[in-house]
């Protein structure tokens, strides 16, 4: 069965509570985002793409949630590593979530829900091949785009070639819908579906939950793959302040010769994996990471000086829906059907 647009999926019956506020997940944890942080034009575009329901549970009247949070203090580090080639203020960093799911998603010190690409091995393989390329010539890192990730599934007949993106799965790290939803509904909510945004934004959230005790709700393969991606992306001395690298990464002088001999023998035994199963891919990722060490990325300025606003402005033009040459008729043809839906009108008001 081909997964199409997210709005085509079956709607899950909403909880019995009729009020919007009563559906909110009760939490003392601060929220990282609020819906009004997106511009009205972004909200209209997201509503056009996804409809007026929660991506996770299909409850109507959702909020517009940031995937890379507005105040993500790690964002400059990811930008420096070349992992965020998109603006955080555009539709590709937005997911529609009901207040309950939004609150669970945005508990940044104790997240209770997350969504991830269903094929993390695809990203591991991509990064391994990209590291090998960067080891040969000094070029910037590349990461899979929305289209590349979608095409990976389209080639297998799992999504249509004009789907909005690849497949993602939501994970409950805490059963906060109990007793409203029974086990059969939770199984339906775990069904992979299309998300229109940038896959690296979802991976950012996934790697973040590795620091949570709740991460073991995930299956072991997913945890291992996220751990491997974190190592591939960030085990790089070019991303560490030089003074800190000198203090923590330089071995004592009397151990340098022995360590050098051991590493030489160890690296001589390494080769790229030939199998495509999860274990082989993860193990191969560890091998190539060891072999290339700190040589696979170009040195960049200290991450504390990354200008987030400049980054967003630079990539925003690449994510224009209606560019400077668009006409009023273009906007009418694109968005007029939206306002025929009462749910959409309520969502945007």
Tab-separated table of C-alpha atoms in Angstrom:
chain	number	residue	atom	x	y	z
A	1	UNK	CA	0.000	0.000	0.000
A	2	UNK	CA	1.355	3.400	-0.981
A	3	UNK	CA	1.402	6.050	1.715
A	4	UNK	CA	0.095	9.311	0.343
A	5	UNK	CA	-0.432	12.702	1.846
A	6	UNK	CA	-0.886	12.814	5.593
A	7	UNK	CA	-4.380	14.252	5.258
A	8	UNK	CA	-5.486	11.049	3.501
A	9	UNK	CA	-4.946	8.845	6.541
A	10	UNK	CA	-7.803	7.640	8.692
A	11	UNK	CA	-8.730	9.996	11.488
A	12	UNK	CA	-8.342	8.638	14.998
A	13	UNK	CA	-11.359	9.260	17.235
A	14	UNK	CA	-10.565	12.211	19.524
A	15	UNK	CA	-10.636	11.958	23.304
A	16	UNK	CA	-14.017	12.495	24.892
A	17	UNK	CA	-12.968	15.816	26.391
A	18	UNK	CA	-14.642	18.536	24.300
A	19	UNK	CA	-12.486	21.481	25.242
A	20	UNK	CA	-9.179	22.443	23.700
A	21	UNK	CA	-7.576	23.403	26.993
A	22	UNK	CA	-8.564	20.185	28.755
A	23	UNK	CA	-6.728	18.134	26.133
A	24	UNK	CA	-3.441	19.782	26.994
A	25	UNK	CA	-0.904	17.515	28.612
A	26	UNK	CA	-0.507	18.649	32.206
A	27	UNK	CA	3.153	19.465	32.694
A	28	UNK	CA	5.282	21.751	34.788
A	29	UNK	CA	7.974	21.568	32.131
A	30	UNK	CA	8.476	24.776	30.106
A	31	UNK	CA	7.438	24.700	26.471
A	32	UNK	CA	10.099	25.460	23.861
A	33	UNK	CA	7.733	26.764	21.176
A	34	UNK	CA	4.409	28.482	20.695
A	35	UNK	CA	2.268	28.342	17.576
A	36	UNK	CA	2.221	32.078	16.901
A	37	UNK	CA	5.994	32.047	16.354
A	38	UNK	CA	5.417	31.053	12.708
A	39	UNK	CA	4.342	33.708	10.245
A	40	UNK	CA	0.787	33.658	8.938
A	41	UNK	CA	2.013	32.727	5.467
A	42	UNK	CA	3.841	29.678	6.855
A	43	UNK	CA	0.745	28.604	8.791
A	44	UNK	CA	-1.404	28.852	5.666
A	45	UNK	CA	1.084	26.772	3.678
A	46	UNK	CA	1.330	24.102	6.393
A	47	UNK	CA	-2.467	23.963	6.650
A	48	UNK	CA	-2.655	23.520	2.874
A	49	UNK	CA	-0.167	20.645	3.034
A	50	UNK	CA	-1.327	18.771	6.122
A	51	UNK	CA	-4.915	19.802	6.743
A	52	UNK	CA	-6.381	20.946	10.050
A	53	UNK	CA	-5.578	17.987	12.289
A	54	UNK	CA	-2.793	16.692	14.513
A	55	UNK	CA	-0.115	14.788	12.584
A	56	UNK	CA	0.143	12.260	15.406
A	57	UNK	CA	-3.413	11.589	16.568
A	58	UNK	CA	-5.599	13.369	13.949
A	59	UNK	CA	-7.460	15.459	16.535
A	60	UNK	CA	-8.696	18.675	14.856
A	61	UNK	CA	-7.665	22.228	15.718
A	62	UNK	CA	-3.911	21.600	16.185
A	63	UNK	CA	-1.056	23.971	16.926
A	64	UNK	CA	1.939	24.731	14.717
A	65	UNK	CA	4.971	23.180	16.408
A	66	UNK	CA	8.632	23.800	15.631
A	67	UNK	CA	10.652	20.636	15.091
A	68	UNK	CA	13.993	22.378	15.571
A	69	UNK	CA	12.953	24.449	18.562
A	70	UNK	CA	13.178	28.231	18.510
A	71	UNK	CA	15.523	28.247	21.478
A	72	UNK	CA	17.497	25.116	20.654
A	73	UNK	CA	20.900	25.957	22.132
A	74	UNK	CA	22.446	23.119	20.107
A	75	UNK	CA	21.318	24.575	16.770
A	76	UNK	CA	24.544	26.555	16.164
A	77	UNK	CA	26.529	23.347	16.645
A	78	UNK	CA	24.404	21.522	14.066
A	79	UNK	CA	24.720	24.461	11.674
A	80	UNK	CA	28.495	24.441	12.092
A	81	UNK	CA	28.525	20.717	11.299
A	82	UNK	CA	26.594	21.364	8.070
A	83	UNK	CA	23.512	19.442	9.204
A	84	UNK	CA	20.825	22.141	8.964
A	85	UNK	CA	20.570	23.391	5.351
A	86	UNK	CA	17.155	24.970	5.934
A	87	UNK	CA	15.470	27.859	7.715
A	88	UNK	CA	13.833	27.149	11.066
A	89	UNK	CA	11.075	29.659	10.298
A	90	UNK	CA	9.658	27.896	7.245
A	91	UNK	CA	7.083	25.167	6.670
A	92	UNK	CA	9.704	22.419	6.465
A	93	UNK	CA	10.451	22.918	10.180
A	94	UNK	CA	6.788	22.752	11.190
A	95	UNK	CA	4.511	19.925	12.262
A	96	UNK	CA	0.870	20.265	13.291
A	97	UNK	CA	0.212	18.782	16.727
A	98	UNK	CA	-2.761	18.965	19.060
A	99	UNK	CA	-2.085	20.724	22.388
A	100	UNK	CA	-1.571	17.394	24.167
A	101	UNK	CA	0.943	16.005	21.670
A	102	UNK	CA	2.610	19.416	21.296
A	103	UNK	CA	3.201	19.679	25.032
A	104	UNK	CA	4.583	16.131	25.161
A	105	UNK	CA	6.877	16.878	22.208
A	106	UNK	CA	8.182	20.152	23.627
A	107	UNK	CA	9.118	19.010	27.133
A	108	UNK	CA	12.735	19.632	26.230
A	109	UNK	CA	14.192	18.237	29.471
A	110	UNK	CA	11.821	15.252	29.523
A	111	UNK	CA	10.243	14.649	26.092
A	112	UNK	CA	7.301	12.257	26.104
A	113	UNK	CA	6.727	11.964	22.344
A	114	UNK	CA	9.026	12.111	19.339
A	115	UNK	CA	8.843	11.235	15.659
A	116	UNK	CA	11.661	9.821	13.549
A	117	UNK	CA	12.433	8.782	9.981
A	118	UNK	CA	11.515	5.113	9.661
A	119	UNK	CA	14.741	4.241	7.840
A	120	UNK	CA	17.642	5.595	9.876
A	121	UNK	CA	19.981	3.174	8.082
A	122	UNK	CA	19.475	5.330	4.964
A	123	UNK	CA	21.009	8.305	6.795
A	124	UNK	CA	23.856	6.212	8.207
A	125	UNK	CA	24.758	4.936	4.741
A	126	UNK	CA	24.511	8.455	3.284
A	127	UNK	CA	26.834	9.897	5.932
A	128	UNK	CA	29.361	7.076	5.583
A	129	UNK	CA	29.560	7.631	1.834
A	130	UNK	CA	29.714	11.397	2.309
A	131	UNK	CA	32.560	11.053	4.814
A	132	UNK	CA	34.478	8.943	2.308
A	133	UNK	CA	33.925	11.655	-0.314
A	134	UNK	CA	35.030	14.429	2.042
A	135	UNK	CA	38.146	12.457	2.958
A	136	UNK	CA	39.239	12.656	-0.686
A	137	UNK	CA	38.518	16.334	-1.302
A	138	UNK	CA	37.703	19.297	0.944
A	139	UNK	CA	34.014	19.812	0.200
A	140	UNK	CA	31.086	20.649	2.489
A	141	UNK	CA	28.990	17.940	4.092
A	142	UNK	CA	25.778	16.977	2.337
A	143	UNK	CA	22.680	15.537	3.990
A	144	UNK	CA	19.600	13.907	2.473
A	145	UNK	CA	16.988	16.386	1.278
A	146	UNK	CA	13.234	15.992	1.597
A	147	UNK	CA	13.104	14.818	-2.016
A	148	UNK	CA	15.992	12.346	-1.649
A	149	UNK	CA	14.411	10.734	1.393
A	150	UNK	CA	11.018	10.549	-0.340
A	151	UNK	CA	12.556	9.082	-3.499
A	152	UNK	CA	14.168	6.339	-1.406
A	153	UNK	CA	10.679	5.094	-0.504
A	154	UNK	CA	9.136	5.888	-3.879
A	155	UNK	CA	11.680	3.596	-5.556
A	156	UNK	CA	10.325	0.772	-3.382
A	157	UNK	CA	6.697	1.637	-4.081
A	158	UNK	CA	6.080	2.625	-0.455
A	159	UNK	CA	5.058	6.213	-1.242
A	160	UNK	CA	4.014	7.904	-4.445
A	161	UNK	CA	6.602	9.837	-6.453
A	162	UNK	CA	4.699	13.064	-5.763
A	163	UNK	CA	4.396	12.454	-2.011
A	164	UNK	CA	5.210	15.403	0.232
A	165	UNK	CA	8.098	13.576	1.912
A	166	UNK	CA	9.363	10.267	3.242
A	167	UNK	CA	7.955	8.048	5.975
A	168	UNK	CA	8.158	8.812	9.689
A	169	UNK	CA	6.933	7.092	12.835
A	170	UNK	CA	5.753	8.635	16.079
A	171	UNK	CA	6.971	7.166	19.380
A	172	UNK	CA	5.259	7.589	22.730
A	173	UNK	CA	7.960	7.752	25.399
A	174	UNK	CA	5.236	7.998	28.028
A	175	UNK	CA	1.706	6.619	27.775
A	176	UNK	CA	0.099	10.017	28.319
A	177	UNK	CA	-3.036	9.160	26.302
A	178	UNK	CA	-4.060	6.456	28.783
A	179	UNK	CA	-6.934	5.712	29.376
A	180	UNK	CA	-8.386	7.721	26.463
A	181	UNK	CA	-6.745	5.525	23.814
A	182	UNK	CA	-6.607	1.747	24.041
A	183	UNK	CA	-3.759	-0.428	22.753
A	184	UNK	CA	-5.285	-0.896	19.307
A	185	UNK	CA	-5.427	2.867	18.767
A	186	UNK	CA	-1.822	3.245	19.923
A	187	UNK	CA	-0.829	0.640	17.330
A	188	UNK	CA	-2.617	2.670	14.652
A	189	UNK	CA	-0.823	5.824	15.794
A	190	UNK	CA	2.493	3.970	15.424
A	191	UNK	CA	1.825	3.361	11.721
A	192	UNK	CA	4.458	5.162	9.579
A	193	UNK	CA	3.165	8.105	7.576
A	194	UNK	CA	4.415	10.940	5.431
A	195	UNK	CA	5.720	14.196	6.883
A	196	UNK	CA	6.500	17.115	4.580
A	197	UNK	CA	9.452	18.586	6.499
A	198	UNK	CA	13.219	18.246	6.474
A	199	UNK	CA	14.388	14.869	7.829
A	200	UNK	CA	17.371	16.374	9.671
A	201	UNK	CA	14.977	18.314	11.897
A	202	UNK	CA	13.377	15.056	13.054
A	203	UNK	CA	16.787	13.422	13.526
A	204	UNK	CA	17.796	16.360	15.739
A	205	UNK	CA	14.892	15.531	18.054
A	206	UNK	CA	15.773	11.852	17.995
A	207	UNK	CA	19.401	12.367	18.965
A	208	UNK	CA	18.278	14.726	21.737
A	209	UNK	CA	16.228	12.017	23.451
A	210	UNK	CA	19.305	9.798	23.816
A	211	UNK	CA	19.999	11.857	26.923
A	212	UNK	CA	16.639	10.928	28.428
A	213	UNK	CA	16.015	7.887	30.593
A	214	UNK	CA	12.835	7.428	28.548
A	215	UNK	CA	14.824	6.670	25.383
A	216	UNK	CA	14.722	2.950	26.207
A	217	UNK	CA	11.065	2.952	25.234
A	218	UNK	CA	12.471	2.812	21.702
A	219	UNK	CA	13.573	-0.513	20.267
A	220	UNK	CA	17.266	-1.375	20.549
A	221	UNK	CA	17.920	-1.049	16.809
A	222	UNK	CA	16.566	2.506	16.732
A	223	UNK	CA	18.629	3.500	19.778
A	224	UNK	CA	21.775	2.010	18.225
A	225	UNK	CA	21.150	3.779	14.918
A	226	UNK	CA	20.581	7.157	16.591
A	227	UNK	CA	23.756	6.644	18.623
A	228	UNK	CA	25.664	5.815	15.448
A	229	UNK	CA	24.366	8.929	13.696
A	230	UNK	CA	25.376	11.091	16.646
A	231	UNK	CA	28.876	9.651	16.477
A	232	UNK	CA	29.151	10.040	12.706
A	233	UNK	CA	27.923	13.625	12.822
A	234	UNK	CA	29.837	14.939	15.819
A	235	UNK	CA	32.888	12.775	16.602
A	236	UNK	CA	35.090	15.368	14.939
A	237	UNK	CA	37.829	17.412	16.597
A	238	UNK	CA	37.111	20.274	14.199
A	239	UNK	CA	33.858	20.754	16.102
A	240	UNK	CA	35.618	20.994	19.467
A	241	UNK	CA	37.219	24.178	20.769
A	242	UNK	CA	40.984	23.819	20.298
A	243	UNK	CA	41.831	24.415	23.951
A	244	UNK	CA	39.366	21.748	25.061
A	245	UNK	CA	40.643	19.291	22.470
A	246	UNK	CA	44.200	19.835	23.712
A	247	UNK	CA	43.164	19.192	27.310
A	248	UNK	CA	40.879	16.198	26.848
A	249	UNK	CA	42.005	14.513	23.631
A	250	UNK	CA	45.802	14.600	23.716
A	251	UNK	CA	47.187	11.466	25.426
A	252	UNK	CA	50.180	11.607	27.790
A	253	UNK	CA	53.488	11.709	25.931
A	254	UNK	CA	54.582	8.215	27.019
A	255	UNK	CA	51.390	6.722	25.564
A	256	UNK	CA	51.527	8.374	22.146
A	257	UNK	CA	53.805	5.811	20.497
A	258	UNK	CA	51.880	2.792	21.787
A	259	UNK	CA	48.526	4.328	20.870
A	260	UNK	CA	49.788	5.218	17.396
A	261	UNK	CA	50.953	1.652	16.769
A	262	UNK	CA	47.674	0.210	18.030
A	263	UNK	CA	45.581	2.556	15.887
A	264	UNK	CA	47.696	1.816	12.819
A	265	UNK	CA	47.178	-1.921	13.203
A	266	UNK	CA	43.493	-1.414	13.964
A	267	UNK	CA	42.880	0.827	10.949
A	268	UNK	CA	44.666	-1.556	8.597
A	269	UNK	CA	42.011	-4.145	9.367
A	270	UNK	CA	39.117	-1.847	8.452
A	271	UNK	CA	37.029	-1.975	5.303
A	272	UNK	CA	33.632	-0.662	4.272
A	273	UNK	CA	30.799	-3.092	5.032
A	274	UNK	CA	29.247	-4.952	2.136
A	275	UNK	CA	26.018	-6.093	3.769
A	276	UNK	CA	22.997	-3.849	4.187
A	277	UNK	CA	21.461	-5.187	7.356
A	278	UNK	CA	21.128	-2.886	10.339
A	279	UNK	CA	23.896	-4.462	12.393
A	280	UNK	CA	26.358	-4.353	9.519
A	281	UNK	CA	25.500	-0.759	8.696
A	282	UNK	CA	25.908	0.396	12.279
A	283	UNK	CA	29.155	-1.515	12.776
A	284	UNK	CA	30.511	-0.202	9.494
A	285	UNK	CA	29.681	3.318	10.585
A	286	UNK	CA	31.815	2.876	13.691
A	287	UNK	CA	34.681	1.591	11.552
A	288	UNK	CA	34.695	4.428	9.058
A	289	UNK	CA	34.346	6.957	11.848
A	290	UNK	CA	37.456	5.568	13.537
A	291	UNK	CA	39.431	5.396	10.318
A	292	UNK	CA	38.803	8.961	9.207
A	293	UNK	CA	38.949	10.561	12.629
A	294	UNK	CA	39.045	14.326	12.543
A	295	UNK	CA	39.843	14.686	8.847
A	296	UNK	CA	36.374	14.414	7.335
A	297	UNK	CA	35.047	17.936	7.926
A	298	UNK	CA	36.249	21.398	7.040
A	299	UNK	CA	37.185	23.646	9.948
A	300	UNK	CA	34.479	26.201	10.649
A	301	UNK	CA	34.154	29.159	13.038
A	302	UNK	CA	33.420	28.516	16.683
A	303	UNK	CA	29.749	27.557	17.021
A	304	UNK	CA	29.164	30.248	19.636
A	305	UNK	CA	29.457	32.839	16.852
A	306	UNK	CA	26.918	31.288	14.480
A	307	UNK	CA	24.252	33.864	13.603
A	308	UNK	CA	20.926	31.999	13.668
A	309	UNK	CA	19.007	34.888	12.090
A	310	UNK	CA	21.492	35.099	9.224
A	311	UNK	CA	21.232	31.335	8.765
A	312	UNK	CA	17.429	31.509	8.598
A	313	UNK	CA	17.497	34.430	6.175
A	314	UNK	CA	20.006	32.684	3.913
A	315	UNK	CA	17.922	29.522	3.557
A	316	UNK	CA	14.486	31.150	3.661
A	317	UNK	CA	14.704	32.179	0.009
A	318	UNK	CA	15.318	28.537	-0.942
A	319	UNK	CA	12.053	27.572	0.733
A	320	UNK	CA	9.826	30.185	-0.889
A	321	UNK	CA	6.456	28.842	-1.915
A	322	UNK	CA	5.425	31.927	-3.869
A	323	UNK	CA	8.503	33.808	-5.004
A	324	UNK	CA	8.870	37.473	-5.986
A	325	UNK	CA	7.463	36.786	-9.451
A	326	UNK	CA	4.236	35.218	-8.152
A	327	UNK	CA	0.954	36.956	-8.921
A	328	UNK	CA	-2.213	37.417	-6.920
A	329	UNK	CA	-3.889	34.757	-9.031
A	330	UNK	CA	-1.130	32.311	-8.096
A	331	UNK	CA	-1.921	32.839	-4.419
A	332	UNK	CA	-5.672	32.545	-4.996
A	333	UNK	CA	-5.337	29.322	-6.965
A	334	UNK	CA	-3.079	27.814	-4.315
A	335	UNK	CA	-4.922	28.784	-1.153
A	336	UNK	CA	-8.563	29.529	-1.979
A	337	UNK	CA	-9.651	25.883	-1.507
A	338	UNK	CA	-8.331	26.003	2.060
A	339	UNK	CA	-10.937	28.478	3.178
A	340	UNK	CA	-13.788	26.235	2.099
A	341	UNK	CA	-13.039	24.096	5.166
A	342	UNK	CA	-14.462	25.281	8.483
A	343	UNK	CA	-11.738	23.379	10.365
A	344	UNK	CA	-9.004	25.167	8.421
A	345	UNK	CA	-10.579	28.584	8.918
A	346	UNK	CA	-10.815	27.908	12.665
A	347	UNK	CA	-7.186	26.738	12.723
A	348	UNK	CA	-5.879	29.889	11.053
A	349	UNK	CA	-7.928	32.328	13.148
